[in-house]
Coordinates of C-alpha atoms (C1' of nucleotides) in Angstrom, one line a residue:
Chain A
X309 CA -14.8 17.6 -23.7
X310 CA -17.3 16.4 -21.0
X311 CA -16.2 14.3 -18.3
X312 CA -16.2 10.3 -19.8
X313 CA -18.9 8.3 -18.3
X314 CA -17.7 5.1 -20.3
X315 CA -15.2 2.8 -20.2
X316 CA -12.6 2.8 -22.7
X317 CA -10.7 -0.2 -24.4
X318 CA -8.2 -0.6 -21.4
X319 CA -10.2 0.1 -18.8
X320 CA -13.1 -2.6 -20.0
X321 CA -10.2 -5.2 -20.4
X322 CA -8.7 -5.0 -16.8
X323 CA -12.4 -4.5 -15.2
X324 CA -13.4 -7.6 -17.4
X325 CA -10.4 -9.7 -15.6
X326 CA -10.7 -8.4 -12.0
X327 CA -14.7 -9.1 -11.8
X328 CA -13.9 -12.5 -13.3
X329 CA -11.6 -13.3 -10.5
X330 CA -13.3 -14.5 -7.5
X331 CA -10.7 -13.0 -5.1
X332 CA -8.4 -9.8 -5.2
X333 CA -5.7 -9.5 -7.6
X334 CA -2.6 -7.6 -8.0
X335 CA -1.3 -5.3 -10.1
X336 CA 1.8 -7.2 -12.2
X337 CA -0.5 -10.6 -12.1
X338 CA -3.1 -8.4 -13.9
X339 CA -0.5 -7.3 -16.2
X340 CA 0.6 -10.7 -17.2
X341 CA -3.6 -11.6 -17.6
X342 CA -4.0 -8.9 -20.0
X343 CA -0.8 -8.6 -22.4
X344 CA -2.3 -10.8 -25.0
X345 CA -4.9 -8.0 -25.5
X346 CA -2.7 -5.5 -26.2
X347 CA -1.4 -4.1 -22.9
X348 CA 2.2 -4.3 -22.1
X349 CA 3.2 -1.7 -19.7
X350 CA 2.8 -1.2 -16.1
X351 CA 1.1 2.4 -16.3
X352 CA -1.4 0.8 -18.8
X353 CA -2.7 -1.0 -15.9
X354 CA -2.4 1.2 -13.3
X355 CA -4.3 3.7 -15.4
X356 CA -7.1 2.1 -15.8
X357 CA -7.6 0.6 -12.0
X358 CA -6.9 4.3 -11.1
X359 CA -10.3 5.1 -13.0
X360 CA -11.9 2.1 -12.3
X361 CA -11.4 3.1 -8.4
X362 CA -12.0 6.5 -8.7
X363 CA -15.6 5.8 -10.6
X364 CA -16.1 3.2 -7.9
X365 CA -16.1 -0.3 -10.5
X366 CA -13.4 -1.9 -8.1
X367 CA -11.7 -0.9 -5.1
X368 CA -7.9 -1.0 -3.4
X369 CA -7.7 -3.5 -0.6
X370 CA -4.6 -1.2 0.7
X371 CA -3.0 -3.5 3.2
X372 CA -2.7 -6.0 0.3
X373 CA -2.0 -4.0 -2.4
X374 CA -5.0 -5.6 -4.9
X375 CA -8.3 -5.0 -6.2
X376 CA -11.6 -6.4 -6.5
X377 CA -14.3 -5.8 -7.8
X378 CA -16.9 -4.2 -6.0
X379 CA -20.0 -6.4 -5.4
X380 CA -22.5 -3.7 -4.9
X381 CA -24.3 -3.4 -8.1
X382 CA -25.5 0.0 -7.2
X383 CA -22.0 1.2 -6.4
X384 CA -21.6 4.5 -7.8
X385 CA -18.9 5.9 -5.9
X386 CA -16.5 4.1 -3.7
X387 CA -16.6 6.8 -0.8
X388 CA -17.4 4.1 2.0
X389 CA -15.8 1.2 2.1
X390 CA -15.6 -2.7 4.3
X391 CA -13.8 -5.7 3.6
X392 CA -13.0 -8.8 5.8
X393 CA -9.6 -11.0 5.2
X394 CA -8.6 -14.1 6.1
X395 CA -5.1 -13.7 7.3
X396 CA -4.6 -17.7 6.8
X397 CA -6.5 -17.9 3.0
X398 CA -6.5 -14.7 2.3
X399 CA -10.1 -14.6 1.1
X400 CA -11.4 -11.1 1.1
X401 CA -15.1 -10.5 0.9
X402 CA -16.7 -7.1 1.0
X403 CA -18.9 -6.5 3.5
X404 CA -22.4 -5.1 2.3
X405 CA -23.9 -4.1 6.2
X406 CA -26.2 -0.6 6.4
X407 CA -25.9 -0.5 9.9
X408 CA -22.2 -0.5 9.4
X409 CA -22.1 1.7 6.7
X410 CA -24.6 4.1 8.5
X411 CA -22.7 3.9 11.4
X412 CA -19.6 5.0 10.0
X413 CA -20.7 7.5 7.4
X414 CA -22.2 9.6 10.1
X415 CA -19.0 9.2 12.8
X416 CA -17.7 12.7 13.9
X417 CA -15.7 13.4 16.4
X418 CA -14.1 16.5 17.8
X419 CA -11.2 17.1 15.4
X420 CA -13.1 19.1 13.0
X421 CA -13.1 17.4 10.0
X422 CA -15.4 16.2 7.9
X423 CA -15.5 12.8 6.7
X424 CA -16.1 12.3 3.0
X425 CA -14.6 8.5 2.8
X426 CA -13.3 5.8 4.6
X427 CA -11.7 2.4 4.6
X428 CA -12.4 -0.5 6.8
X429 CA -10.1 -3.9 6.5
X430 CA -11.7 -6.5 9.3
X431 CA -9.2 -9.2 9.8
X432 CA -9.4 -13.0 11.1
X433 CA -10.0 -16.3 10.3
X434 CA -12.8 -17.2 8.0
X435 CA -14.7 -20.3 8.3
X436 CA -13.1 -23.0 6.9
X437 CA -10.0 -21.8 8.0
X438 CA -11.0 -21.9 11.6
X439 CA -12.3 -25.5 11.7
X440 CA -8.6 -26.2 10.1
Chain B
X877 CA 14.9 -18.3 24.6
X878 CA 12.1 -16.6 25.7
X879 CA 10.1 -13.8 23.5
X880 CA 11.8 -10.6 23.7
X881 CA 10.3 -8.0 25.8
X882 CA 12.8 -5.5 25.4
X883 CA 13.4 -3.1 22.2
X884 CA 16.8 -3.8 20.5
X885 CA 19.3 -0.8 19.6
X886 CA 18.1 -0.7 16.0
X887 CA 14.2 -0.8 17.3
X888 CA 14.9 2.0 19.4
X889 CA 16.2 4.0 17.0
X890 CA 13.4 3.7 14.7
X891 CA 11.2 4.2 17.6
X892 CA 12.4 7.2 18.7
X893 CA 12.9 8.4 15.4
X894 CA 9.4 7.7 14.4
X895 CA 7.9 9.1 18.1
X896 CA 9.7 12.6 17.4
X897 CA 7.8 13.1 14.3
X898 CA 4.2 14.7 14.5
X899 CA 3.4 13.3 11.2
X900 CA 3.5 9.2 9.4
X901 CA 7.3 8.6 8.1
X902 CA 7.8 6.6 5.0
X903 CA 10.2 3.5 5.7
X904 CA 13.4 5.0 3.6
X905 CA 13.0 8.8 4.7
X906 CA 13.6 6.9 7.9
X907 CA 16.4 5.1 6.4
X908 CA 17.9 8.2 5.6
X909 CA 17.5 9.5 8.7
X910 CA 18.9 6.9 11.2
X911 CA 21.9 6.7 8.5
X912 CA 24.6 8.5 11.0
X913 CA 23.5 5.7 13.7
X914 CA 24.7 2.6 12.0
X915 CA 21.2 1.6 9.7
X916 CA 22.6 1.4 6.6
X917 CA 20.1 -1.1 4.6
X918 CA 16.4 -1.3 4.2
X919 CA 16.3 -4.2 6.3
X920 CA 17.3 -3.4 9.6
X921 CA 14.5 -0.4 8.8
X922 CA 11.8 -2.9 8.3
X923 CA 13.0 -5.3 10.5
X924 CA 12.9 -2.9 13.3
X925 CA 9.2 -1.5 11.5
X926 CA 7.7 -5.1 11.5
X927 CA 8.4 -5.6 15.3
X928 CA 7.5 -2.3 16.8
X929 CA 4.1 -2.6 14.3
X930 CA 4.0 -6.2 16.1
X931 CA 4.2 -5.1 19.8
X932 CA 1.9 -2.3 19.3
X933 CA 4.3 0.8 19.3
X934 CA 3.7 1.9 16.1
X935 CA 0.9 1.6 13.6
X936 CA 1.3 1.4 9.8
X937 CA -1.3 3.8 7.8
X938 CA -1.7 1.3 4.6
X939 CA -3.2 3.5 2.1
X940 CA 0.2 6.1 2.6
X941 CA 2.7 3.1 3.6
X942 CA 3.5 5.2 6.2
X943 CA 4.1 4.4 10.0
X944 CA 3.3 7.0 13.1
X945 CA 4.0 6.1 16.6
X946 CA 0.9 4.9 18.4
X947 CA -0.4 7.5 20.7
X948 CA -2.4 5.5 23.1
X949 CA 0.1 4.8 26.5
X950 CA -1.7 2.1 27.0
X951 CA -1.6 0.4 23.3
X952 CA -0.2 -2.7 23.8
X953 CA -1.0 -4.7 20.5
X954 CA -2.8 -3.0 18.0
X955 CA -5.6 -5.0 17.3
X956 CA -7.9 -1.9 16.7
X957 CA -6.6 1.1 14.8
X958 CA -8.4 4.2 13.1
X959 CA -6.8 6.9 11.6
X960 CA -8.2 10.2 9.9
X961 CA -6.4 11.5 7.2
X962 CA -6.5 15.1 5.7
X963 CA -6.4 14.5 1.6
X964 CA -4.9 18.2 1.4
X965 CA -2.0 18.4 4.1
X966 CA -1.5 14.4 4.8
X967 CA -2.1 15.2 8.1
X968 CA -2.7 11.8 10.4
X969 CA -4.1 11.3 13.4
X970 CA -4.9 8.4 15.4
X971 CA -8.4 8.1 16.4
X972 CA -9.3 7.1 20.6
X973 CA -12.7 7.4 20.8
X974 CA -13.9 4.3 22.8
X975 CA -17.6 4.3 21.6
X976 CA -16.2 3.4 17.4
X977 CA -13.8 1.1 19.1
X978 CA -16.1 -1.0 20.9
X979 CA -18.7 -0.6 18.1
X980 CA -16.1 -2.4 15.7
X981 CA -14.7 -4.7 18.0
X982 CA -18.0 -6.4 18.6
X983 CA -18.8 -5.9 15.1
X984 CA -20.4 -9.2 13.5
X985 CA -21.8 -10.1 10.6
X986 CA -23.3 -13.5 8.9
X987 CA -20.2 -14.8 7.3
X988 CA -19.2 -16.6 9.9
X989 CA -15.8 -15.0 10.3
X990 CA -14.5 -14.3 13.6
X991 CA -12.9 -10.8 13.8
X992 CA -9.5 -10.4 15.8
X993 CA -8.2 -7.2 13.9
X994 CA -9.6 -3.8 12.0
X995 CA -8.1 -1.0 10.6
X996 CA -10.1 1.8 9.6
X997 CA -8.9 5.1 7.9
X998 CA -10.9 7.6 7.3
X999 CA -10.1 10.6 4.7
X1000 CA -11.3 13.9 4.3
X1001 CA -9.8 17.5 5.1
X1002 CA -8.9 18.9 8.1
X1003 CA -10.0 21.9 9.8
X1004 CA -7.2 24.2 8.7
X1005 CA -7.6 22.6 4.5
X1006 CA -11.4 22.9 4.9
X1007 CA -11.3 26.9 5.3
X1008 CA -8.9 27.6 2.7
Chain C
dT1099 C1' -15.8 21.0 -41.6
dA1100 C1' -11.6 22.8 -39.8
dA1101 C1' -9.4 24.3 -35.8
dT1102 C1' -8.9 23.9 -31.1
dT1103 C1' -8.8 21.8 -26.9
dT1104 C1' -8.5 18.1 -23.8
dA1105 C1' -8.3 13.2 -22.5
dT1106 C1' -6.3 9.0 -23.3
dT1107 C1' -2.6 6.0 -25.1
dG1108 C1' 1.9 4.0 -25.8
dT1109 C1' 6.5 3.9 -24.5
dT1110 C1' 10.9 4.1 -22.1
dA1111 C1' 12.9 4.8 -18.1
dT1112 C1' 13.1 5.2 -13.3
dA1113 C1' 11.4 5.8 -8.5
dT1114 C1' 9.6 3.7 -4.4
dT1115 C1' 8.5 0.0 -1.4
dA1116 C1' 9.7 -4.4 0.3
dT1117 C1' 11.8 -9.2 0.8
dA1118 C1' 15.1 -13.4 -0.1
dA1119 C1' 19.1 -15.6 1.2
dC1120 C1' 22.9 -16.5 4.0
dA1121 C1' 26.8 -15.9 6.9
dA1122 C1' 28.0 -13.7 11.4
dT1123 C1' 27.0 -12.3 15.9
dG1124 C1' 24.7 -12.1 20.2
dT1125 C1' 21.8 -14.0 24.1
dG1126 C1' 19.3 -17.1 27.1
dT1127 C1' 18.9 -21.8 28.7
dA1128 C1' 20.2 -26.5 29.7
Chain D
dT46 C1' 30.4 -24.8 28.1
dA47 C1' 27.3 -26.2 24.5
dC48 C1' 23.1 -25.7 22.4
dA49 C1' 19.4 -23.4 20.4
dC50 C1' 17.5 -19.7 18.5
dA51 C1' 16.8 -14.6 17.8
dT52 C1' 18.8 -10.8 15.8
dT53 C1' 22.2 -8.5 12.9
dG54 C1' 24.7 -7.1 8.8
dT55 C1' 25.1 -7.4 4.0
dT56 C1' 24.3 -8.0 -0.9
dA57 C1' 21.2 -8.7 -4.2
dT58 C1' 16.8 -8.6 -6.1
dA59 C1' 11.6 -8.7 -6.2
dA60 C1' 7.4 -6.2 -6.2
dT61 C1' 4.8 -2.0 -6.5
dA62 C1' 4.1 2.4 -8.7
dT63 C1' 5.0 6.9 -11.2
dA64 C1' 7.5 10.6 -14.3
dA65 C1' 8.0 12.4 -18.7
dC66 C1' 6.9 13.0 -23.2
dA67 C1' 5.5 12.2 -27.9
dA68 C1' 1.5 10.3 -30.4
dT69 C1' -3.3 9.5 -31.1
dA70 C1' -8.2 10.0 -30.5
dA71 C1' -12.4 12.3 -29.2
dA72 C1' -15.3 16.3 -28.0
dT73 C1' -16.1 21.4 -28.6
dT74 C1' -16.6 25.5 -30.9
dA75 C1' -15.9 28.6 -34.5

DNA sequence: TAATTTATTGTTATATTATAACAATGTGTA
DNA sequence: TACACATTGTTATAATATAACAATAAATTA
């Protein structure tokens, strides 16, 4: 059995609601979204956003335990990784910057050890929020 | 009342707890260990973790909810934290390298959102996982 | 096609991480 | 001393995430 390079039932239903939603979602408020198709458990959920991540369709904002969808449509892999938040609306956008991206995909230092991934959370006040 | 600038008995604890250890502690294998000193709920745990993550002395790594003690003598609120993380061992450590740190604090972008915090973790394995 | 293998699913239970609420105590300031 | 307010201790509970295992479905190969 070759590695799956579809989506399957589960997995299309929870990557359905989280590209829908304009800002991250959690876990248990996915859950409730999705029990009138046919998923009632926890692990149902977390399954499929544990594929969904790993094939790079959403991604983990970690210090706020949700997901989004990622905006890049070329986004294969989710190796590399930027998002800003708005620590007064909480409005997380990813941020699509090559310089950035280049930037950190190329950092070494003298540890030793290679980089193959890394996680950026920027956080602030967004625009409207500062003119509040 | 003026802010405190002082490290109550149950922040110490944690502190020094968390200082001895070479590697990220989770917030109840803490619990557990500060036990036989009078912390008895998960409370005075986090209370004492939000604080010292507040005034700098410890960072939290979000994708491990994990907290190390902030290397840096001179960290006084940690506005600016990368980590690398070794996806074999868990193996953490706190990245001071002054050229990424002023990169990212004067990092901008077009959205209009004025950064005042980052966090970046970067994963990979370490020099002793890489050559086994 | 049948047998085999492997991935995915459904399900129950439980582990792990974190906070709400509130009374009691301590500490600085007026 | 009286007050304001931060911190503490405590119980209960919320929120996030995984273990274990039987059942089902899909791909492989014989």
């Amino acid at each position: 059995m070759q590695k799956q390079n579809f989506l399957t039932k589960n997995q299309q239903i929870v990557l359905d609601l989280v590209e829908k939603s304009s800002q991250p979602l959690k876990a248990y408020s996915i859950l409730f979204n999705v029990q009138k198709k046919g998923l009632k458990a926890p692990l149902q959920v977390y399954r499929a956003l544990d594929k969904l991540v790993e094939i790079g369709k959403i991604h983990k904002i970690e210090s706020r335990n949700a997901f989004v969808a990622c905006k890049n449509s070329n986004c294969v892999v989710s190796n590399a990784t930027a998002f800003s938040i708005c620590e007064s609306c909480e409005k997380v956008t990813e941020i699509n910057n090559s310089k950035l991206s280049k930037y950190l995909s190329n950092f070494e230092d003298n540890s030793g050890m290679k980089y193959s991934k890394y996680n950026l959370e920027f956080f602030g006040l967004c625009k409207k929020c500062k003119n509040k």
